[in-house]
Coordinates of C-alpha atoms in Angstrom, one line a residue:
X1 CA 0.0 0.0 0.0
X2 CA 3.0 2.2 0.7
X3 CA 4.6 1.9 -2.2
X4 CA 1.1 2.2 -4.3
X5 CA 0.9 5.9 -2.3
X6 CA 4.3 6.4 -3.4
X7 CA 4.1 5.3 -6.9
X8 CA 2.1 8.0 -8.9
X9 CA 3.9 11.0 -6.6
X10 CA 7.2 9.8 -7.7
X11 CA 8.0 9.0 -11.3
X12 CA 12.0 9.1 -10.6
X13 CA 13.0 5.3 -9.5
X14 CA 15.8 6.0 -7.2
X15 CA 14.2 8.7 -5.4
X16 CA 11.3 6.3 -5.2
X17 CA 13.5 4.1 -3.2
X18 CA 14.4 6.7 -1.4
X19 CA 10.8 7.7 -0.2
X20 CA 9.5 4.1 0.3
X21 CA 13.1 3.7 2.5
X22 CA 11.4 6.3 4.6
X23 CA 8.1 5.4 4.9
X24 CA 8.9 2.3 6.1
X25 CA 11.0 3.7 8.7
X26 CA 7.9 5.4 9.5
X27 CA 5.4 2.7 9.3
X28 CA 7.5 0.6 12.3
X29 CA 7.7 3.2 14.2
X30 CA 4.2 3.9 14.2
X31 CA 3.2 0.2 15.1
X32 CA 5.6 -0.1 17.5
X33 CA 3.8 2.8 19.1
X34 CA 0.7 1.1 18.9
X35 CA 1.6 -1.7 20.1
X36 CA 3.1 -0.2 23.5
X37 CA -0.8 1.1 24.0
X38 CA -2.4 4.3 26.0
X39 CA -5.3 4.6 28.4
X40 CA -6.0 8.5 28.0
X41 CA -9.4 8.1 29.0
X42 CA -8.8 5.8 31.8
X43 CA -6.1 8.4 33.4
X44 CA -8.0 11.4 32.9
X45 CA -11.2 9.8 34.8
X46 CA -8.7 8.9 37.3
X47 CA -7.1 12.6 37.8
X48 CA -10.6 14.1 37.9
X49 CA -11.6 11.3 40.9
X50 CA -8.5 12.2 42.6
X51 CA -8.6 15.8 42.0
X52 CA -12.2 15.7 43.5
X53 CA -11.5 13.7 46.5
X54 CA -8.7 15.7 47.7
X55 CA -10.9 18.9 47.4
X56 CA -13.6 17.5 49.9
X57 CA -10.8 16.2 52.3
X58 CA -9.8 20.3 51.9
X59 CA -6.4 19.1 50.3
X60 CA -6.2 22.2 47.8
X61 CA -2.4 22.9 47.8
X62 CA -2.2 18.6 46.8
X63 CA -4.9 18.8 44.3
X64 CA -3.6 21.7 42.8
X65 CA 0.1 19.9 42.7
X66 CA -2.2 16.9 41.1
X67 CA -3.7 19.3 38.8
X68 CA -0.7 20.3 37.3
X69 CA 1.1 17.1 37.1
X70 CA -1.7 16.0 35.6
X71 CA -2.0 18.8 32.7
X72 CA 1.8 18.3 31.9
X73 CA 1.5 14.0 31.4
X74 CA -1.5 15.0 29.4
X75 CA 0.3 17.9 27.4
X76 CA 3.3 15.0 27.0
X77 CA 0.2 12.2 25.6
X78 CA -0.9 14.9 23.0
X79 CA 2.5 15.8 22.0
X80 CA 2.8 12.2 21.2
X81 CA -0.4 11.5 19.7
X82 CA 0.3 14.9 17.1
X83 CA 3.4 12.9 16.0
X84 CA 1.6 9.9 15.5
X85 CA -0.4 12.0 13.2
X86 CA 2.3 13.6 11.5
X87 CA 4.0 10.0 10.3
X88 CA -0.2 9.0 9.1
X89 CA -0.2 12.1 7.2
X90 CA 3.4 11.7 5.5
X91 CA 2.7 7.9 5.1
X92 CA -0.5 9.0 3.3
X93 CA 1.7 11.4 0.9
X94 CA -0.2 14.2 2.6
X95 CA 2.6 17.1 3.0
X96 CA 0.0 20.0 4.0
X97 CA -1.9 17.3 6.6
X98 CA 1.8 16.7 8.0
X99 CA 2.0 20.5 8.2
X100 CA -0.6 21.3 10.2
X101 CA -0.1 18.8 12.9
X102 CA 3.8 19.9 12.7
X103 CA 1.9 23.2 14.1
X104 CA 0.3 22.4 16.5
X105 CA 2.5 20.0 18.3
X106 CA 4.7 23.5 18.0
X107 CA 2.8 25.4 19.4
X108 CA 1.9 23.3 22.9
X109 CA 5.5 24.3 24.0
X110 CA 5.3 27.9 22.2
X111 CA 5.4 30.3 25.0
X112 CA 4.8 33.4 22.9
X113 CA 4.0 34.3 19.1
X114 CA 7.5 35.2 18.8
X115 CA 8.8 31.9 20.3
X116 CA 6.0 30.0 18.1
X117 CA 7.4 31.8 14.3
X118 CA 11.1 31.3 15.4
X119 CA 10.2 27.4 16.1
X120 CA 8.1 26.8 13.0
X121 CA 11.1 28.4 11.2
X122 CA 13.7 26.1 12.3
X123 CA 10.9 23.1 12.0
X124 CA 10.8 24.1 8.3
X125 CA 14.5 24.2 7.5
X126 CA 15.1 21.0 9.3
X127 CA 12.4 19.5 6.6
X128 CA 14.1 21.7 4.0
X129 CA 17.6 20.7 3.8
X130 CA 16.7 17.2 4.4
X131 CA 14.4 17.0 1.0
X132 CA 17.1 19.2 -0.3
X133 CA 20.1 16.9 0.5
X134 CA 18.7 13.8 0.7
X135 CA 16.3 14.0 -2.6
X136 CA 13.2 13.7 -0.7
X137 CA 10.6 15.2 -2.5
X138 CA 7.7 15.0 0.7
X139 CA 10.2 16.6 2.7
X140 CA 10.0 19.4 0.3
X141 CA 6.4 19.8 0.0
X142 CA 6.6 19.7 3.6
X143 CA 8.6 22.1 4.2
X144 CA 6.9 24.4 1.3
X145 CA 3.9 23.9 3.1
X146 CA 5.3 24.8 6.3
X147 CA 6.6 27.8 4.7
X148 CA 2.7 29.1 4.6
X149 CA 1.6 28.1 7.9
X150 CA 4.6 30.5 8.9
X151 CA 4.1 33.2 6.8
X152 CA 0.6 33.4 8.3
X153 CA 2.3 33.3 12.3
X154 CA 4.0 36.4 11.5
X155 CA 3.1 39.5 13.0
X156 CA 5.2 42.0 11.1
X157 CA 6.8 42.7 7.9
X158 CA 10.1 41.0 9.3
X159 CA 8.4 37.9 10.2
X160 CA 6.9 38.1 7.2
X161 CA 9.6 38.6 4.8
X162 CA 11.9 35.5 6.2
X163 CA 8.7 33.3 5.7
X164 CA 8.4 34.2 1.7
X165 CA 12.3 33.8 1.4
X166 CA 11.9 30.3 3.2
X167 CA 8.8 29.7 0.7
X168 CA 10.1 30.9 -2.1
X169 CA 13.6 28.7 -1.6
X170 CA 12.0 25.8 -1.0
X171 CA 9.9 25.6 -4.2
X172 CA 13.0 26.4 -6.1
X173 CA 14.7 23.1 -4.9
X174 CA 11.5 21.6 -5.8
X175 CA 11.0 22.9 -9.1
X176 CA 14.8 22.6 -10.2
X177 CA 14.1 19.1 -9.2
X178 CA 11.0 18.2 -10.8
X179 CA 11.1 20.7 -14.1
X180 CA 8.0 21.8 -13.5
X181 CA 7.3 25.4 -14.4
X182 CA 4.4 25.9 -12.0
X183 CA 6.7 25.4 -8.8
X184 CA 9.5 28.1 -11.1
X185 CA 6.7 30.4 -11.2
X186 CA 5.6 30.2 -7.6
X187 CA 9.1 30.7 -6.4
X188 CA 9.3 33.9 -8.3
X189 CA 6.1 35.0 -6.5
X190 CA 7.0 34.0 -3.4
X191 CA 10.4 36.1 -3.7
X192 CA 8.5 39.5 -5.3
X193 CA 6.2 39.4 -2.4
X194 CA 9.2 39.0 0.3
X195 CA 10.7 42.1 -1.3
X196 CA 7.2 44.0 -0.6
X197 CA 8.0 43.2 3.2
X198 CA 11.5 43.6 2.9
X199 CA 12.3 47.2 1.3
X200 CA 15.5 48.6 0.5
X201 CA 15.6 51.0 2.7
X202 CA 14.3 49.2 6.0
X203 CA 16.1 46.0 5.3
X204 CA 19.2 46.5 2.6
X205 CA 21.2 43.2 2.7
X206 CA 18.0 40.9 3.4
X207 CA 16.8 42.8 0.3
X208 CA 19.9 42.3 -1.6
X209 CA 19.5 38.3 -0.8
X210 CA 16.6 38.2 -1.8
X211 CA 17.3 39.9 -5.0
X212 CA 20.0 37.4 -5.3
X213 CA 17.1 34.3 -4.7
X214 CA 14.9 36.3 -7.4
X215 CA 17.2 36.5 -9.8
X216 CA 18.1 33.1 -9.3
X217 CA 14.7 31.7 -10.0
X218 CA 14.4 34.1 -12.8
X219 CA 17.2 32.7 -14.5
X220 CA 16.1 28.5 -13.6
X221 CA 12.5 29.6 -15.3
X222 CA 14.1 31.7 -18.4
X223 CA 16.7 28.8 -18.6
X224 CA 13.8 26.6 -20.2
X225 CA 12.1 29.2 -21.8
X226 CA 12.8 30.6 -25.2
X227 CA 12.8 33.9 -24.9
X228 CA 14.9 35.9 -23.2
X229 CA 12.4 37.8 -20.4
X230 CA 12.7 36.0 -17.8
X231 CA 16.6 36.2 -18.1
X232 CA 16.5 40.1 -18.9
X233 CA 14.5 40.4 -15.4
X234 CA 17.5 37.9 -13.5
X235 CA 20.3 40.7 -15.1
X236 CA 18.3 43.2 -13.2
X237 CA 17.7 41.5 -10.0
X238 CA 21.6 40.8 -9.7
X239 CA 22.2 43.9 -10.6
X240 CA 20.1 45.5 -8.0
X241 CA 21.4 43.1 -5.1
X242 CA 25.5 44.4 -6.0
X243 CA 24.2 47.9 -5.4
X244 CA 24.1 46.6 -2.0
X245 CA 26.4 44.0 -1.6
X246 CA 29.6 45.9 -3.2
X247 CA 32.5 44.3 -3.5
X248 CA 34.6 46.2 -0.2
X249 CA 32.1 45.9 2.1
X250 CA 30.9 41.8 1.1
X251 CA 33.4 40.6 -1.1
X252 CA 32.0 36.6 -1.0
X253 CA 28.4 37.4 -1.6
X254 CA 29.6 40.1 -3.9
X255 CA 31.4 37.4 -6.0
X256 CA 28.7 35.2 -5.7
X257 CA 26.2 37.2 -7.8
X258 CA 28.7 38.0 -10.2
X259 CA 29.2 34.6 -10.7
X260 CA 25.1 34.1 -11.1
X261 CA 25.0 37.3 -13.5
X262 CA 27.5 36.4 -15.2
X263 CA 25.5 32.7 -15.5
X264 CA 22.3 34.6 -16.8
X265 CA 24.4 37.2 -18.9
X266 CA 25.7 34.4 -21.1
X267 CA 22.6 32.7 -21.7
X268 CA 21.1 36.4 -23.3
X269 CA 24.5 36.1 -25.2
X270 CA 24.0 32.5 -26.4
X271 CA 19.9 33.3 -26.8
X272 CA 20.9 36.5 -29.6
X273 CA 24.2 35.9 -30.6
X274 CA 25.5 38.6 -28.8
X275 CA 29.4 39.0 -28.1
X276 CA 28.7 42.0 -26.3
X277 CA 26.7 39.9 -23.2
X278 CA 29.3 36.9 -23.7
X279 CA 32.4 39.4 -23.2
X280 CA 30.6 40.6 -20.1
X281 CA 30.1 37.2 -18.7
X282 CA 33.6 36.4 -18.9
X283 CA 34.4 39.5 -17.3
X284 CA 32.0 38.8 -14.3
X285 CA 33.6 35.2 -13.7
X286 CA 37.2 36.6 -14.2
X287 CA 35.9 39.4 -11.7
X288 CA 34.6 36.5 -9.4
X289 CA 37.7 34.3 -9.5
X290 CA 39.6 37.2 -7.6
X291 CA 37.8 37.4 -4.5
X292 CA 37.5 33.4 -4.3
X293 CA 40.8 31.9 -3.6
X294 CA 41.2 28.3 -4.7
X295 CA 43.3 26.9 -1.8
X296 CA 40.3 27.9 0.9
X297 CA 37.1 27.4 -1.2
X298 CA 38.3 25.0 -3.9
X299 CA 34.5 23.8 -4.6
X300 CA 33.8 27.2 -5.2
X301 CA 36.6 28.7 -7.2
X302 CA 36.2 24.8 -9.0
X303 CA 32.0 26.4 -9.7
X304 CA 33.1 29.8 -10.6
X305 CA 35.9 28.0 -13.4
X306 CA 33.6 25.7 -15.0
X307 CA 31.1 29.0 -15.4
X308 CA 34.2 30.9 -16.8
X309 CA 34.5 28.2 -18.9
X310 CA 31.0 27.9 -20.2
X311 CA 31.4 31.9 -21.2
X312 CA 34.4 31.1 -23.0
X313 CA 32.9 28.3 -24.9
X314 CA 29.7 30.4 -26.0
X315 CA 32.0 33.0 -27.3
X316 CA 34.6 30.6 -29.3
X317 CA 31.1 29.0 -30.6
X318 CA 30.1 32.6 -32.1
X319 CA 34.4 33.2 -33.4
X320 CA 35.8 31.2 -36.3
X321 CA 39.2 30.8 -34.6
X322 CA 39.9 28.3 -31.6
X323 CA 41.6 30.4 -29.1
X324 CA 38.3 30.5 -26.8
X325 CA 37.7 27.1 -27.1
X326 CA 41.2 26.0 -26.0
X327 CA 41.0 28.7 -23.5
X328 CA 37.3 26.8 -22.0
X329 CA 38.9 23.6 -22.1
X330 CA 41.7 24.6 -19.9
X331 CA 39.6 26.3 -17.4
X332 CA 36.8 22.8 -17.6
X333 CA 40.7 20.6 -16.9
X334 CA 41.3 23.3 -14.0
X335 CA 37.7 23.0 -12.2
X336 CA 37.6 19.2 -12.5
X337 CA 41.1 18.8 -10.6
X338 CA 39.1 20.4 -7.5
X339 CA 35.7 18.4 -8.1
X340 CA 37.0 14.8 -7.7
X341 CA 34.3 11.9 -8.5
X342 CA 34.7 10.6 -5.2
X343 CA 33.2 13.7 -3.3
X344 CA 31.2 15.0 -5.8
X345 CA 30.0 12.6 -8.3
X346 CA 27.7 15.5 -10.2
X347 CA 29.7 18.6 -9.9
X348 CA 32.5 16.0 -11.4
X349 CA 29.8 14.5 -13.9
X350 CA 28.6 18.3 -15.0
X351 CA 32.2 19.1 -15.8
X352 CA 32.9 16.4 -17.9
X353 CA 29.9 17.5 -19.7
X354 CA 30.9 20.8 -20.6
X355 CA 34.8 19.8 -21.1
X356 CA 33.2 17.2 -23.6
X357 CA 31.3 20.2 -25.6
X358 CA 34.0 22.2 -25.8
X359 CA 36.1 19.3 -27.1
X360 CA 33.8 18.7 -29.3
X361 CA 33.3 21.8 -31.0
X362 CA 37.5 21.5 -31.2
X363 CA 36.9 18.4 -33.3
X364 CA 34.9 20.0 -35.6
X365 CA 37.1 22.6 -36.5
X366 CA 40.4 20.4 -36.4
X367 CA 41.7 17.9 -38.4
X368 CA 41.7 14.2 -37.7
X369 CA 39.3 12.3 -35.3
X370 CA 41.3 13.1 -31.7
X371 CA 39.8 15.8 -30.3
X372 CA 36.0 14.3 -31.2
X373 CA 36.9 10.6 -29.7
X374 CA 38.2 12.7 -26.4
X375 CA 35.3 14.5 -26.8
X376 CA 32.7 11.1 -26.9
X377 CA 35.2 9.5 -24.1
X378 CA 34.4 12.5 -21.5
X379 CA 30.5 12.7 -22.4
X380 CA 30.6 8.8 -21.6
X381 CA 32.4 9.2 -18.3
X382 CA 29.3 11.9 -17.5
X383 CA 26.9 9.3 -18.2
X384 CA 28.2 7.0 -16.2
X385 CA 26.8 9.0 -13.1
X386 CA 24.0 11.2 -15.0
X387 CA 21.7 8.7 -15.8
X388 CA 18.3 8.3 -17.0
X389 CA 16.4 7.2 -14.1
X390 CA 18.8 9.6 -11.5
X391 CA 18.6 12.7 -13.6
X392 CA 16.4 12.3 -16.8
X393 CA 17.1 16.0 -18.6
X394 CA 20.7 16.5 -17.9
X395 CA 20.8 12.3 -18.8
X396 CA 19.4 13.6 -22.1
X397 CA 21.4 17.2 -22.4
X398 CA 24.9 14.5 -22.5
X399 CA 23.3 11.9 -24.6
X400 CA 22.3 13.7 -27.2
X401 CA 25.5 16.1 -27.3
X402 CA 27.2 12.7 -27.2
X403 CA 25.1 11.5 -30.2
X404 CA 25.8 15.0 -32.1
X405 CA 30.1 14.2 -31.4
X406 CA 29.7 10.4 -32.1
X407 CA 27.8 11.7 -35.9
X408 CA 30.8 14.0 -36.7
X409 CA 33.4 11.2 -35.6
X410 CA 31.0 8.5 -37.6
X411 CA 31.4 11.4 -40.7
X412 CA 35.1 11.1 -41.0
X413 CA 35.4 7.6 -40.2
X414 CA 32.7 6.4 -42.3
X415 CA 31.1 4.1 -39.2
X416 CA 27.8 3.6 -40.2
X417 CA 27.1 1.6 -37.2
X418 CA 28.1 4.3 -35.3
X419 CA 25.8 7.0 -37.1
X420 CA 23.0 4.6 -36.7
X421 CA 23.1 4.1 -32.7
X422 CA 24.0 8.4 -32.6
X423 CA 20.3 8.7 -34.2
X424 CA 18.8 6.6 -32.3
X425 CA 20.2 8.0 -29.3
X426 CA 19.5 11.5 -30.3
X427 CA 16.1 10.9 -31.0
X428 CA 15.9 9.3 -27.3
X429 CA 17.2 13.0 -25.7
X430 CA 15.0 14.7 -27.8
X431 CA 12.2 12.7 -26.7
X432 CA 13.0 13.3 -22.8
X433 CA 14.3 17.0 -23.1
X434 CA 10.4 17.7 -24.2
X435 CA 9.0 15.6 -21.6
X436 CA 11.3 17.1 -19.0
X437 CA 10.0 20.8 -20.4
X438 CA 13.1 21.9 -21.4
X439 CA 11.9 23.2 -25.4
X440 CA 14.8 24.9 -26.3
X441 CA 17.6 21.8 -26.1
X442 CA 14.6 19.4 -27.5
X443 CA 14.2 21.5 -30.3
X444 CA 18.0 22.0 -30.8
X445 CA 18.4 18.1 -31.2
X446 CA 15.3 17.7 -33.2
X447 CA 16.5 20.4 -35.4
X448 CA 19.5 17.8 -36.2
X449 CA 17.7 14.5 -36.6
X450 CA 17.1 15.2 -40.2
X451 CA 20.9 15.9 -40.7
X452 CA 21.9 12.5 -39.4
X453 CA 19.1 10.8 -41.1
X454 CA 20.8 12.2 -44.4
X455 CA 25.0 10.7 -43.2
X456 CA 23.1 7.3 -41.9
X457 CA 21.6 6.7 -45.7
X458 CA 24.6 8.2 -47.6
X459 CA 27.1 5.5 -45.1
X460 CA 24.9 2.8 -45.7
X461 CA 24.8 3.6 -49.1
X462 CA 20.8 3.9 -48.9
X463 CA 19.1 6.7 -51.2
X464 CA 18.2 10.0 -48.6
X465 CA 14.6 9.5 -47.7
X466 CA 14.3 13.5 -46.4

């Protein structure tokens, strides 16, 4: 029955493991519960017996002692009996149900609003970072949900304002996670309406983060959106937060957003072919790289690098020479000798990818076959942890770049086995970049599958069908 509940919430097999690993944790620990029994009704008909007898016998200053011992077992029995509900309610997939009784049990030993907010925020974050780290997804929707229930405990614009932030973060995890646009969207919401409670001038730096989480949801929604909006609106929201945080006075955060500008700067210069946004991207990672020093953040300056390198690629894509592309490869090598597979099997796995892109666009413009077969070698090593069932679009973003590499290796080698599994395999990425919502990189591989149609009949010697 669990894993039935489980089933239609979770489409994504290992984190479907994940979640029926936990409710069964759950599930014991609620029958063991049960099994161990209660009276409630049976102890308070025996306090109110006792309670009355000592008040004939004129034993107030006992009764009253007996009172209050009473309240507090009882007060102990309902605490339990609210987390008894809260395992029902996740064990039934029913985040908002677990919410609410997350509430109340909170606020039996809230001794003041004030008291009450600050414990349903640290409630929440607990939930947060464990669907965020672990890949729990009802932790998330738990934690959203909690997020509202919050938002409606505070009592003034500060309150109010740390609530939305909380909201809106959590539904960004969420979305990223899922690639669906409706949780993008209401993370955007949720950050505009924090910055109605938190203004500039009351509150600069919690305005200028959450400027930074704006711009940052901005960027995940216009990402997978074809336009450019959404990433026009991130430019300006990063913009607005280093009016704040500047560079003397927060050097870290300060790098940070130039980091995420210069993120959402080159996808406008990718989006319109524009040099002009791409030199500014490279500008803002070079700008970044000074304030974050490699031997004390290594993961860091290792994130800002591969960024540096994905400007540099983008521009060398729009040149005709191969300086910018040599130049991304070298900064891709750089990053990955501070992202090792063993500690961080995605970073490592997302910098193969984009090593293997810029390789491959090398191949293309070299002669002879070495830089493509590196090129097919590193998007294989990024399969071997991005996989379909893990992470279906970025399974799909390497596949069918893989595919596109293998087609020009397969063109100068004449493989037609080779072409034929690359258009299979690029059909495959096409299919799950659509279902994942991401139009733009299903429509750039569908755009190709006619091309590789035409080398897989002229290899086989077959008469071009298109």
């Amino acid at each position: 029955a669990i894993a039935r509940k489980i089933r239609p919430n979770v489409p994504d097999r290992e984190a479907a493991l994940r979640e029926l690993d936990r409710a069964a944790d759950i599930a014991a620990e609620l029958i063991a519960r049960g099994h161990a029994g209660s009276n409630v009704d049976a102890f308070v008909d025996g306090v109110l017996r006792r309670l009355a007898d000592l008040t004939d016998e004129g034993r107030l200053d006992e009764a009253k002692a007996e009172a209050d011992a009473a309240v507090d077992r009882a007060e102990a029995g309902l605490a339990q009996l609210l987390d008894a509900a809260v395992n029902q309610h996740l064990l039934a997939f029913d985040a908002e149900g677990a919410a609410l009784q997350i509430v109340r049990r909170l606020t039996l030993a809230a001794t003041d609003p004030s008291a009450l907010f600050d414990s349903l925020r640290r409630e929440q974050d607990a939930w947060y970072k464990r669907g965020r780290d672990e890949g729990l997804r009802l932790d998330l929707e738990v934690a959203i949900a909690l997020a509202r229930l919050t938002y409606r405990q505070g009592r003034d614009s500060n309150h109010r304002g740390m609530a939305l932030n909380d909201l809106g973060t959590a539904l960004g995890t969420l979305g990223a996670r899922e690639g669906i646009s409706v949780r993008r969207e209401a993370s955007v919401t949720a950050f505009r309406a924090a910055l109605d409670e938190w203004t500039h001038e009351r509150v600069p730096l919690d305005w200028a983060a959450t400027q930074m989480n704006l711009g940052n949801a901005l960027q995940l929604l216009g990402e997978r959106e074809s336009g450019t909006a959404r990433l026009e609106e991130a430019v300006t929201s990063y913009r607005s937060a280093l009016k704040v945080w500047t560079r003397e006075r927060m050097p870290l955060d300060w790098a940070a957003t130039q980091m995420n500008l210069g993120v959402a700067l080159r996808m406008l210069g990718v989006r319109g072919c524009d040099t002009a946004r791409l030199e500014e991207a490279v500008a803002a990672h070079r700008a970044a790289l000074e304030e974050i020093p490699r031997e004390r953040m290594p993961f860091d300056w290792a994130g800002v690098k591969l960024n540096l390198g994905n400007a540099l690629q983008a521009l060398g894509e729009l040149e005709s020479g191969t300086t910018r592309l040599e130049e991304a490869v070298l900064a891709y090598r750089a990053a990955l000798e501070e992202l090792p597979r063993s500690r961080v099997p995605l970073d490592w796995a997302g910098g193969q990818m984009n090593l293997a892109v810029a390789l491959a666009m090398l191949g293309e413009r070299q002669r002879g076959t070495a830089r493509l077969e590196e090129a097919v070698a590193a998007y294989r090593a990024s399969l071997e942890v991005r996989t379909r069932e893990h992470v279906p679009l970025d399974w799909a973003s390497a596949s069918g770049n893989q595919a596109l590499a293998m087609l020009a290796l397969a063109d100068r080698t004449g493989d037609t086995a080779s072409a034929s599994t690359a258009l299979a395999q690029l059909k495959q990425a096409a299919v799950e970049m659509r279902r994942g919502g991401h139009i733009p990189g299903a429509e750039t591989f569908e755009h190709r599958i006619p091309l590789a149609e035409a080398l897989v009949a002229r290899l086989s010697g077959s008469p071009d069908k298109g």
